[in-house]
Short mmCIF file of N, CA and C in Angstrom, two decimals:
data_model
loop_
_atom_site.label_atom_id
_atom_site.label_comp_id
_atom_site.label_asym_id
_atom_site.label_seq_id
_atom_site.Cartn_x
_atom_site.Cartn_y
_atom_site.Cartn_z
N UNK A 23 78.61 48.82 21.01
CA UNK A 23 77.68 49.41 21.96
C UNK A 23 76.29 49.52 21.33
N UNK A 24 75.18 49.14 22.07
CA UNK A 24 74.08 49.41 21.61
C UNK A 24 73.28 51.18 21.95
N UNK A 25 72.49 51.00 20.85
CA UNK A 25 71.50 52.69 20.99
C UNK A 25 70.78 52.76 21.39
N UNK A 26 70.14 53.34 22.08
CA UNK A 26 68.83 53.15 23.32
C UNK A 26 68.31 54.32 21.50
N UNK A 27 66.91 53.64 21.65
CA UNK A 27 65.71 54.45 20.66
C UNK A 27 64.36 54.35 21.08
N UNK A 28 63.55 55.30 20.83
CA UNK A 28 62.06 55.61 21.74
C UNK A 28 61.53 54.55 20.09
N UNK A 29 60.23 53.52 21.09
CA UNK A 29 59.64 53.22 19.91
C UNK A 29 58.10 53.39 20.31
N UNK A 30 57.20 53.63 19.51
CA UNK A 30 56.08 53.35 19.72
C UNK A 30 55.50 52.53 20.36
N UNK A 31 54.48 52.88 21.10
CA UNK A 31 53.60 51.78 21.68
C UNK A 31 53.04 50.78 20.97
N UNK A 32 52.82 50.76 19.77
CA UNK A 32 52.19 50.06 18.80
C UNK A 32 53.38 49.19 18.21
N UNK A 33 54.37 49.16 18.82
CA UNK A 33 55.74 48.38 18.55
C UNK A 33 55.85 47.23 19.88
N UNK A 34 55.33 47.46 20.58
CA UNK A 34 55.26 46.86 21.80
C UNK A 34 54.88 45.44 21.92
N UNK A 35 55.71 44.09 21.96
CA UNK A 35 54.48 43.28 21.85
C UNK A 35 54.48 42.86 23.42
N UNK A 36 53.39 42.62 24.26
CA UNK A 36 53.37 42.27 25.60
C UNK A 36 53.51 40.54 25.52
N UNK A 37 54.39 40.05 26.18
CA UNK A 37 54.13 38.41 26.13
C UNK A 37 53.33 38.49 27.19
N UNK A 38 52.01 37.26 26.61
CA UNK A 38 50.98 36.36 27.31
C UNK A 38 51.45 35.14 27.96
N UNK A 39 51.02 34.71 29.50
CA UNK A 39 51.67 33.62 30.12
C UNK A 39 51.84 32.62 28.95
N UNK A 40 51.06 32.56 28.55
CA UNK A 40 50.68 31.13 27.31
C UNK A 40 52.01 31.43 26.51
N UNK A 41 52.51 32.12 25.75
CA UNK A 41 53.68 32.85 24.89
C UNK A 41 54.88 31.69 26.03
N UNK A 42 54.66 31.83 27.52
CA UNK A 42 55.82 31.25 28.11
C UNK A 42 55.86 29.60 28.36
N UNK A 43 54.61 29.37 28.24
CA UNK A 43 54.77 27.95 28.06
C UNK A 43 55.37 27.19 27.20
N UNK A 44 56.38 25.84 26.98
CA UNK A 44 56.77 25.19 25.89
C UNK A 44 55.19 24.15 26.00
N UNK A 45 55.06 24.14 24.34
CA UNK A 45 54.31 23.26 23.94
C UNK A 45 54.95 22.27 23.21
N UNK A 46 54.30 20.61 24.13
CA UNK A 46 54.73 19.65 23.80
C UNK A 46 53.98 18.59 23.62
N UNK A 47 54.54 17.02 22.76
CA UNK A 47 53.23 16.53 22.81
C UNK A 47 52.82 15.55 23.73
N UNK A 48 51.73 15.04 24.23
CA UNK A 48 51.65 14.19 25.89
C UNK A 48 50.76 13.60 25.48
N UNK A 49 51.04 11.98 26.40
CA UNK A 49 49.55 11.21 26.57
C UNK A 49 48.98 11.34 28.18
N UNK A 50 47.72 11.09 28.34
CA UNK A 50 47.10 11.78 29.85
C UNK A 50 46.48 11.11 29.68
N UNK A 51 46.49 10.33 30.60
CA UNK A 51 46.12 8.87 31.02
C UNK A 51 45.28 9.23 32.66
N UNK A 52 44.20 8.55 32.87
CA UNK A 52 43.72 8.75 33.76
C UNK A 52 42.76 7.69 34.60
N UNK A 53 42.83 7.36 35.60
CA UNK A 53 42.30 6.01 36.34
C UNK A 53 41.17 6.02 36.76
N UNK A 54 40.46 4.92 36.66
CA UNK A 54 38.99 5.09 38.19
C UNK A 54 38.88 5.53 39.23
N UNK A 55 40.30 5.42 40.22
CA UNK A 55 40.45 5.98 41.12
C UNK A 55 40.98 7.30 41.80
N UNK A 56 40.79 8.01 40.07
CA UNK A 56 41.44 9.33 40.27
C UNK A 56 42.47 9.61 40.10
N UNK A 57 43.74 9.12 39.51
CA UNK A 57 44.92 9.26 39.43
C UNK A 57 44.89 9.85 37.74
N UNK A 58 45.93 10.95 37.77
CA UNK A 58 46.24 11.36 36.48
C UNK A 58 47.37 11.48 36.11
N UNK A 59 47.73 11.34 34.73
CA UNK A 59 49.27 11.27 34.54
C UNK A 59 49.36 11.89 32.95
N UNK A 60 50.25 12.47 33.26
CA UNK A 60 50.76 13.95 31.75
C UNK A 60 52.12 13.15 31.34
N UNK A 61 52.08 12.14 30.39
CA UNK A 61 53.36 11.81 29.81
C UNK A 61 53.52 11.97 28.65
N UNK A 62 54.89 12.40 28.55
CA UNK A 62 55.33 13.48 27.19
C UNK A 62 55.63 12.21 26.22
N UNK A 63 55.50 12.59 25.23
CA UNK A 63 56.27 11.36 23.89
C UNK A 63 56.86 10.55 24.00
N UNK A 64 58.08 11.43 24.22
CA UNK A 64 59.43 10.47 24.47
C UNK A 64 59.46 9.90 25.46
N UNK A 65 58.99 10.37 27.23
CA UNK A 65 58.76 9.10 27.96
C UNK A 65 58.47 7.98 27.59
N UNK A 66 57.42 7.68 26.37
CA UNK A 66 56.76 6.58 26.18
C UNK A 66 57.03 5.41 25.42
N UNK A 67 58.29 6.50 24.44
CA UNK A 67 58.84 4.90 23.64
C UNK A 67 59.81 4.01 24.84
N UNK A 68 60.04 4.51 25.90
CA UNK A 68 61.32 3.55 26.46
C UNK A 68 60.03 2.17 27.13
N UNK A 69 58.92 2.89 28.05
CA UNK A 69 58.44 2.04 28.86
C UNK A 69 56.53 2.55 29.04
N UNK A 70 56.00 1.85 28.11
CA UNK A 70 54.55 2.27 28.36
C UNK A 70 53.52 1.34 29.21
N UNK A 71 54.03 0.80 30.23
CA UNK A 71 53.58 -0.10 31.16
C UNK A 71 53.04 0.82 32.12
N UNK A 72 51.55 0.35 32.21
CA UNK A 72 51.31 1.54 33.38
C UNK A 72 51.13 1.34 34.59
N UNK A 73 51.34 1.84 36.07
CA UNK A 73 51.62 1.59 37.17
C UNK A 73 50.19 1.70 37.27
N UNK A 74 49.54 1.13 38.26
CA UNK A 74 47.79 1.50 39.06
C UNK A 74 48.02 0.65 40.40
N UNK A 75 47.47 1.19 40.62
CA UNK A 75 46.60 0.31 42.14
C UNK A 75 46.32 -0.58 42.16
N UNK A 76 46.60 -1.73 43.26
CA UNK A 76 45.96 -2.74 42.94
C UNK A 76 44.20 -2.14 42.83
N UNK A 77 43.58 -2.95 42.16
CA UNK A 77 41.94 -2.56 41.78
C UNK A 77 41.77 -1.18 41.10
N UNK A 78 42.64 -0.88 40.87
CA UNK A 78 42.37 0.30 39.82
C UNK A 78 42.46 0.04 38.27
N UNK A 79 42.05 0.66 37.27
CA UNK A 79 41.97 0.45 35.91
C UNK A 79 42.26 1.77 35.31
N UNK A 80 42.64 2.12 34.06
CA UNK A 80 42.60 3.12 33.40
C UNK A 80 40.96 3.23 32.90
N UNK A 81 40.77 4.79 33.19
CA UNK A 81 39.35 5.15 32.87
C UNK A 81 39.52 5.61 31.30
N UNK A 82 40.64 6.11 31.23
CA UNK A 82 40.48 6.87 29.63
C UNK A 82 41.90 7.35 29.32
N UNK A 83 42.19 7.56 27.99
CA UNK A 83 44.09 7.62 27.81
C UNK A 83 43.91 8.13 26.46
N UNK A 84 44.01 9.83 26.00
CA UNK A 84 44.15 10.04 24.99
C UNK A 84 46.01 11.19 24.78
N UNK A 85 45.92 11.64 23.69
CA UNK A 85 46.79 12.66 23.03
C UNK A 85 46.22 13.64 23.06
N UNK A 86 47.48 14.53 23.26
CA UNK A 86 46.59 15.88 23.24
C UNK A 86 48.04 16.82 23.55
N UNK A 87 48.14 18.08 23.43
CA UNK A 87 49.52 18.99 23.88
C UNK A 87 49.68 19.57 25.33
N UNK A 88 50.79 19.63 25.30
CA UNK A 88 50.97 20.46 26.70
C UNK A 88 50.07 21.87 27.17
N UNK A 89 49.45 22.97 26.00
CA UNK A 89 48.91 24.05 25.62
C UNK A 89 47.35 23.39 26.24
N UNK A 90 46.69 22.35 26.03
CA UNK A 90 45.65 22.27 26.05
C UNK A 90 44.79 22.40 27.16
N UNK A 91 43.29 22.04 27.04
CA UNK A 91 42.79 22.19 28.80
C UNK A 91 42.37 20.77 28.91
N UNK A 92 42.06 20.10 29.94
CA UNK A 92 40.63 19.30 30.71
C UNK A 92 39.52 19.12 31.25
N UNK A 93 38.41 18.44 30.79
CA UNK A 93 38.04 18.32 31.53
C UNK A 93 37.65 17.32 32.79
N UNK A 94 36.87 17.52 33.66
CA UNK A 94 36.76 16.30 34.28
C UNK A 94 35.78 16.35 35.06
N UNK A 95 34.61 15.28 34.60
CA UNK A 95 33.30 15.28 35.45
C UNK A 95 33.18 14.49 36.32
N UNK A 96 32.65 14.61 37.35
CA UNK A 96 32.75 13.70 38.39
C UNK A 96 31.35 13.14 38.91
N UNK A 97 31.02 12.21 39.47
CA UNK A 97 29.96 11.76 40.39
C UNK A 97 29.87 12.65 41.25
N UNK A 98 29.13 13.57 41.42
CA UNK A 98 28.52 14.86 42.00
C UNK A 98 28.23 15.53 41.72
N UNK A 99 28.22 15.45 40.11
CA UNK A 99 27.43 16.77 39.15
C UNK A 99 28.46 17.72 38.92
N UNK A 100 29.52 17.91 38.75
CA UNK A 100 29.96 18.99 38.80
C UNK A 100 31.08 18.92 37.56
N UNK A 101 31.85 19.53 37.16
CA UNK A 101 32.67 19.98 35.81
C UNK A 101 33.79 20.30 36.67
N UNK A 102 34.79 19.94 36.57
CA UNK A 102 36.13 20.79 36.73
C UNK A 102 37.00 21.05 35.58
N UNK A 103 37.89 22.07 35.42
CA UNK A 103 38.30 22.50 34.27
C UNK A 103 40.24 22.75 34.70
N UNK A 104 41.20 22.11 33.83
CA UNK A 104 42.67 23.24 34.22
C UNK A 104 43.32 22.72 32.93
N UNK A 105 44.61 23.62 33.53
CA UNK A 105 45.05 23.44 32.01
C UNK A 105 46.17 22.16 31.92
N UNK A 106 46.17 21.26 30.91
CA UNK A 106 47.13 20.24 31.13
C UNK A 106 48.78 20.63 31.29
N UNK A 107 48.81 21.69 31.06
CA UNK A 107 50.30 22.53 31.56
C UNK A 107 50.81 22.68 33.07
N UNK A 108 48.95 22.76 33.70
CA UNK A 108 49.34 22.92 35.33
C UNK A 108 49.89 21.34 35.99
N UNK A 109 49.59 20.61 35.15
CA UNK A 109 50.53 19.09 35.76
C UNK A 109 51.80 18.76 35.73
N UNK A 110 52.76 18.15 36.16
CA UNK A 110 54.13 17.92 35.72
C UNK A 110 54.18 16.42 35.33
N UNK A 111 55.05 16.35 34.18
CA UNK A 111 54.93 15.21 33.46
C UNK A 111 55.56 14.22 34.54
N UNK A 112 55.24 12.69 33.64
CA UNK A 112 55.82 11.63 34.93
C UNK A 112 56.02 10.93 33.96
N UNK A 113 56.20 9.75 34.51
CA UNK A 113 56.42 8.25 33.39
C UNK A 113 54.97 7.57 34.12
N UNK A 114 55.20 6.27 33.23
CA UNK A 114 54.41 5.83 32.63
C UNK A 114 54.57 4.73 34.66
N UNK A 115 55.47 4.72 34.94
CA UNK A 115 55.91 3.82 36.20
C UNK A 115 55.67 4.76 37.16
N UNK A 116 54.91 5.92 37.14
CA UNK A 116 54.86 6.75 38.31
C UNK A 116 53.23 6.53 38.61
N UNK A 117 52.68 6.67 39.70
CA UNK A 117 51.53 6.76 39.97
C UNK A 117 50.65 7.74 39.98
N UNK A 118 50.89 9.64 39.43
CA UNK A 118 50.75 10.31 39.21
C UNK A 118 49.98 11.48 39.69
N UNK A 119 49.39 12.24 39.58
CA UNK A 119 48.44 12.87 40.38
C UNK A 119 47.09 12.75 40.86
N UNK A 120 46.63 12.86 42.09
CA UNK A 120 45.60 12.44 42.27
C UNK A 120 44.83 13.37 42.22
N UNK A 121 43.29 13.06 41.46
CA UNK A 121 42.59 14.61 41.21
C UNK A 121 42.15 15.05 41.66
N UNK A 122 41.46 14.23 42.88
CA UNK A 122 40.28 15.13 43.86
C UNK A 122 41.52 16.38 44.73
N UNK A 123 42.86 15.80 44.91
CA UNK A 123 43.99 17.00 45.81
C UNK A 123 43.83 17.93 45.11
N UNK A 124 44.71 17.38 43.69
CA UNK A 124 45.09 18.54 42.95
C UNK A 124 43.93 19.25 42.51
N UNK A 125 42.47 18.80 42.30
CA UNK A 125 41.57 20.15 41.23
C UNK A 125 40.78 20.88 43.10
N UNK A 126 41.18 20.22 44.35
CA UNK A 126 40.32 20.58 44.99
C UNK A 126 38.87 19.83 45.30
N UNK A 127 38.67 19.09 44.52
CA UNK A 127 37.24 18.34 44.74
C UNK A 127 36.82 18.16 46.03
N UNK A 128 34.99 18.39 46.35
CA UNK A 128 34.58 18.08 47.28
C UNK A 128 34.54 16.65 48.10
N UNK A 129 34.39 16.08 48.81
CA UNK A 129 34.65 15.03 49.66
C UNK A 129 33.76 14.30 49.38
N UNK A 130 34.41 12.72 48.79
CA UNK A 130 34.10 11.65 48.19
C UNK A 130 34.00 11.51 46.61
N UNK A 131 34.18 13.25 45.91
CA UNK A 131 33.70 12.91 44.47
C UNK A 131 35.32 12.21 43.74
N UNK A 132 34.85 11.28 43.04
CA UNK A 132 36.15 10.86 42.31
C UNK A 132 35.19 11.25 40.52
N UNK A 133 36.31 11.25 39.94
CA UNK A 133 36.09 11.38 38.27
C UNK A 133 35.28 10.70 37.81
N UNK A 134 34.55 10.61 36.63
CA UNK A 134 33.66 9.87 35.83
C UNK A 134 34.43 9.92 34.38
N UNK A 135 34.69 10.68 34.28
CA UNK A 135 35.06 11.04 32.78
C UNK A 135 36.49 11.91 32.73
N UNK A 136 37.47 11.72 32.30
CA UNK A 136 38.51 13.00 32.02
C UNK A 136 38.58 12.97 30.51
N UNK A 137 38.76 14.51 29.78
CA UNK A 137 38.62 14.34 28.65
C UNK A 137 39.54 16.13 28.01
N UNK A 138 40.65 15.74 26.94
CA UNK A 138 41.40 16.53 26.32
C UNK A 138 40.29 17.92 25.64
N UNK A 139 39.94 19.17 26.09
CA UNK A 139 39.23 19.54 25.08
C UNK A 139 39.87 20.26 24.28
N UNK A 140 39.10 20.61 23.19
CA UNK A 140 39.86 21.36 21.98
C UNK A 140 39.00 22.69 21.94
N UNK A 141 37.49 21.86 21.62
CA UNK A 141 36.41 22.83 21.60
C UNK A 141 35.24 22.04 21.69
N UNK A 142 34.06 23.38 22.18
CA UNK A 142 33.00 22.72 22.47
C UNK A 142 31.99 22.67 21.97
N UNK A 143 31.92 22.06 20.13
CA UNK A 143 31.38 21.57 19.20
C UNK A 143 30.06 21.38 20.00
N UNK A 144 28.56 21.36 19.60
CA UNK A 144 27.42 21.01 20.28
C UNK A 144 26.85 19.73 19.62
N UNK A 145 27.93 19.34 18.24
CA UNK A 145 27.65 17.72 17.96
C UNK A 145 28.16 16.74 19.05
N UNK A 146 29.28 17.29 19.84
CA UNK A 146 29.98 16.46 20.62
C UNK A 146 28.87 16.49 22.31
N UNK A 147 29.01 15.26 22.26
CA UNK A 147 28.07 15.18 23.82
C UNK A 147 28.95 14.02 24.91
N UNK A 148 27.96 14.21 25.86
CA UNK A 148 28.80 13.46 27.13
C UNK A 148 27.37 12.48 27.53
N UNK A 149 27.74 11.21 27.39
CA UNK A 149 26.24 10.30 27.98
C UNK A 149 26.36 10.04 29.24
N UNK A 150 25.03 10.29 30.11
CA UNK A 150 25.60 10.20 31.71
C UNK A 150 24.61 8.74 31.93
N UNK A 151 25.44 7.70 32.41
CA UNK A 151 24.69 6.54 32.96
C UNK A 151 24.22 6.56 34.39
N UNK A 152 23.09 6.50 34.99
CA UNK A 152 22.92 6.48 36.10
C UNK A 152 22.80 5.13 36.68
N UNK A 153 22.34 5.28 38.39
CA UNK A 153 22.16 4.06 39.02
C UNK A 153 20.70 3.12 39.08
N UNK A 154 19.67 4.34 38.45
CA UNK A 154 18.51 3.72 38.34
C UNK A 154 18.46 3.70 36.94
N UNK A 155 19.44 3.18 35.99
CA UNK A 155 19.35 2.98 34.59
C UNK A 155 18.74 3.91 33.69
N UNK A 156 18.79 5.06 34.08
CA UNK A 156 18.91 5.84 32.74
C UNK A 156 19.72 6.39 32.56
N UNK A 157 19.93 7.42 31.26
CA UNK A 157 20.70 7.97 30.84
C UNK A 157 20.31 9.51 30.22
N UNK A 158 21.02 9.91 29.65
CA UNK A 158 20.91 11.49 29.65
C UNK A 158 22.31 11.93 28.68
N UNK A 159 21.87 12.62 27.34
CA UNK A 159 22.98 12.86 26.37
C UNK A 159 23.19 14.62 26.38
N UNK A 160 24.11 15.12 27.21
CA UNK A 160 24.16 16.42 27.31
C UNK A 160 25.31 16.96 26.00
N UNK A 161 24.95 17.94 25.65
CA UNK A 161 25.89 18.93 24.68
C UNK A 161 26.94 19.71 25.46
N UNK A 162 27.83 19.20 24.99
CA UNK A 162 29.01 20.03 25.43
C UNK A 162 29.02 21.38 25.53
N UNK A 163 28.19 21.73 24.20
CA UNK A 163 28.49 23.17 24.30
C UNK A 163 27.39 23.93 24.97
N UNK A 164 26.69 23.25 26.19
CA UNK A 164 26.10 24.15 27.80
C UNK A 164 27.06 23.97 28.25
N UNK A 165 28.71 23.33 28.07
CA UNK A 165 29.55 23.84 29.53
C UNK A 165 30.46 24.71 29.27
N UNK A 166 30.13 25.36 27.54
CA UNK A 166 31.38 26.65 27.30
C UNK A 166 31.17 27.97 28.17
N UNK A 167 32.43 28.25 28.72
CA UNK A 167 32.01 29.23 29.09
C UNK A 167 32.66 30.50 28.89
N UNK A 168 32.62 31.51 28.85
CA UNK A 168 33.16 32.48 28.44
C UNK A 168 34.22 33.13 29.09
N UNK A 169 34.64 33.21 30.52
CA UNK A 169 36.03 33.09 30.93
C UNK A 169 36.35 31.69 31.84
N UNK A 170 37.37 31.28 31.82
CA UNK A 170 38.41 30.61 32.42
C UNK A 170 37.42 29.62 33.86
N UNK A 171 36.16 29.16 34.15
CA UNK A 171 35.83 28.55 35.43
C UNK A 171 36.46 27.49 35.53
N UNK A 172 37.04 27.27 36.86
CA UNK A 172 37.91 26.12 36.85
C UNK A 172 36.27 25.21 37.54
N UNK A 173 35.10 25.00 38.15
CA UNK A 173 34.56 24.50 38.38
C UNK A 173 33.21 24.95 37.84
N UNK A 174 32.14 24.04 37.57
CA UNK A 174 30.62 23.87 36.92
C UNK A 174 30.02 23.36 37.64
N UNK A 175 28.93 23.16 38.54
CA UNK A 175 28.72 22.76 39.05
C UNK A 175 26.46 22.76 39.22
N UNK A 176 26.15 21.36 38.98
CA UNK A 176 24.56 21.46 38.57
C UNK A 176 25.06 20.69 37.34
N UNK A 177 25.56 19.73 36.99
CA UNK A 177 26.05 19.64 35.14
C UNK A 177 24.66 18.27 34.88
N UNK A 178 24.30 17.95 35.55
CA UNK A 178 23.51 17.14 35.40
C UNK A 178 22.88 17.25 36.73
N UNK A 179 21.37 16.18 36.75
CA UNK A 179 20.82 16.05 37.90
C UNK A 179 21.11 15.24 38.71
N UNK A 180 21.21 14.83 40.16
CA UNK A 180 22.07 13.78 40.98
C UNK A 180 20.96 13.63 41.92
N UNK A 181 19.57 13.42 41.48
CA UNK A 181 18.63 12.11 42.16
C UNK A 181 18.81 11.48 42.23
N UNK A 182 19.02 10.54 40.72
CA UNK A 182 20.08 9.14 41.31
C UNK A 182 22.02 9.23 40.61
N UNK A 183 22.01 8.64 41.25
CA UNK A 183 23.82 8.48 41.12
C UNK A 183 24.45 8.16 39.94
N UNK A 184 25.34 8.88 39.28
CA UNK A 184 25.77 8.65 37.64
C UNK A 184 26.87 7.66 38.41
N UNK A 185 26.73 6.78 37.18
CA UNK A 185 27.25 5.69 37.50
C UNK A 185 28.57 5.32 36.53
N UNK A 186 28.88 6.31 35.28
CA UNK A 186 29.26 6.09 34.02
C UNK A 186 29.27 7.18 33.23
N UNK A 187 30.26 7.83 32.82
CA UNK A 187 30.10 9.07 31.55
C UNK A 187 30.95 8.36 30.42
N UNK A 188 30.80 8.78 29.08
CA UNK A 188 30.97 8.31 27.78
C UNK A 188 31.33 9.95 26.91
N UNK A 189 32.43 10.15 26.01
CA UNK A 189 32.49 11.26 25.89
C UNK A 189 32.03 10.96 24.21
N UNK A 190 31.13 11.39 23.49
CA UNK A 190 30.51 11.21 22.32
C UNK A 190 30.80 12.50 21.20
N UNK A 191 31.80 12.26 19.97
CA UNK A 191 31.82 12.94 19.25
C UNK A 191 31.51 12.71 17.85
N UNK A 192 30.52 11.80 17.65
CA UNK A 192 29.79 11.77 16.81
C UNK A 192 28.37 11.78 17.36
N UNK A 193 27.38 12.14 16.55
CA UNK A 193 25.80 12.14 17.07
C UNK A 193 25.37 11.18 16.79
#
């Protein structure tokens, strides 16, 4: 039989949602046309062939953990932010999530850039290509923010149309 005993509050530890997450390790792969995909390790040794659209391409495909966040800038100026936990993993043969549903995006913006963050180093920058050929090297660290925004919005200027983001972690 067990003893019921009074313990201090200072004995207490409260679990944090994060405490309930399993952390695992994933590749997040993500298309031109908006499609995203959270595949865990071991999905990947059987079959790393990736499904797209016809006319679609992979925009960007790194490593990174289940714990981590994203981001993702889009043609409309704006930042969206979640955590790669809020996705459910797929294979590599699934066509995966589409981002403008899942983050909410306004109507017509598709992605420019998706990118694993860790932190927002101010050596690390994002180059924005536009449609009247220039460009523009912003610091990451104007989009830290101090609690949790799942959207940014103004991240650049949209006179003319970004045509291209580049995620730069060297200067």
């Amino acid at each position: 039989p067990r003893k019921t005993q009074i313990m201090d509050a200072t004995e207490i530890h409260v679990l944090d949602k994060a405490d309930l997450i399993e952390n695992y390790n994933v590749r997040l792969v993500t298309t031109a046309q908006g499609y995203f995909k959270k595949i865990t390790s071991q999905s990947l040794r059987g079959n790393d062939l990736q499904k797209l659209k016809e006319g679609d391409f992979i925009l960007s495909e790194e490593d990174t953990d289940n714990l981590g966040e994203i981001m993702v800038l889009t043609n409309k100026a704006q930042i969206y932010r979640a955590k790669v936990a809020d996705f459910e993993p797929c294979k590599a043969s699934a066509m995966g999530d589409f981002l403008p549903a899942k983050l909410k995006m306004d109507a017509g913006e598709m992605p420019l850039l998706c990118k694993a963050m860790s932190n927002f180093d101010p050596s690390h920058q994002i180059l924005i290509v536009f449609e009247n050929g220039k460009g523009v090297r912003i610091p990451m660290s104007l989009y830290e923010t101090k609690s949790f925004r799942k959207k940014i919005t103004g991240v650049y200027s949209s006179k003319s149309p970004a045509d291209a983001a580049i995620y730069l972690d060297k200067p």
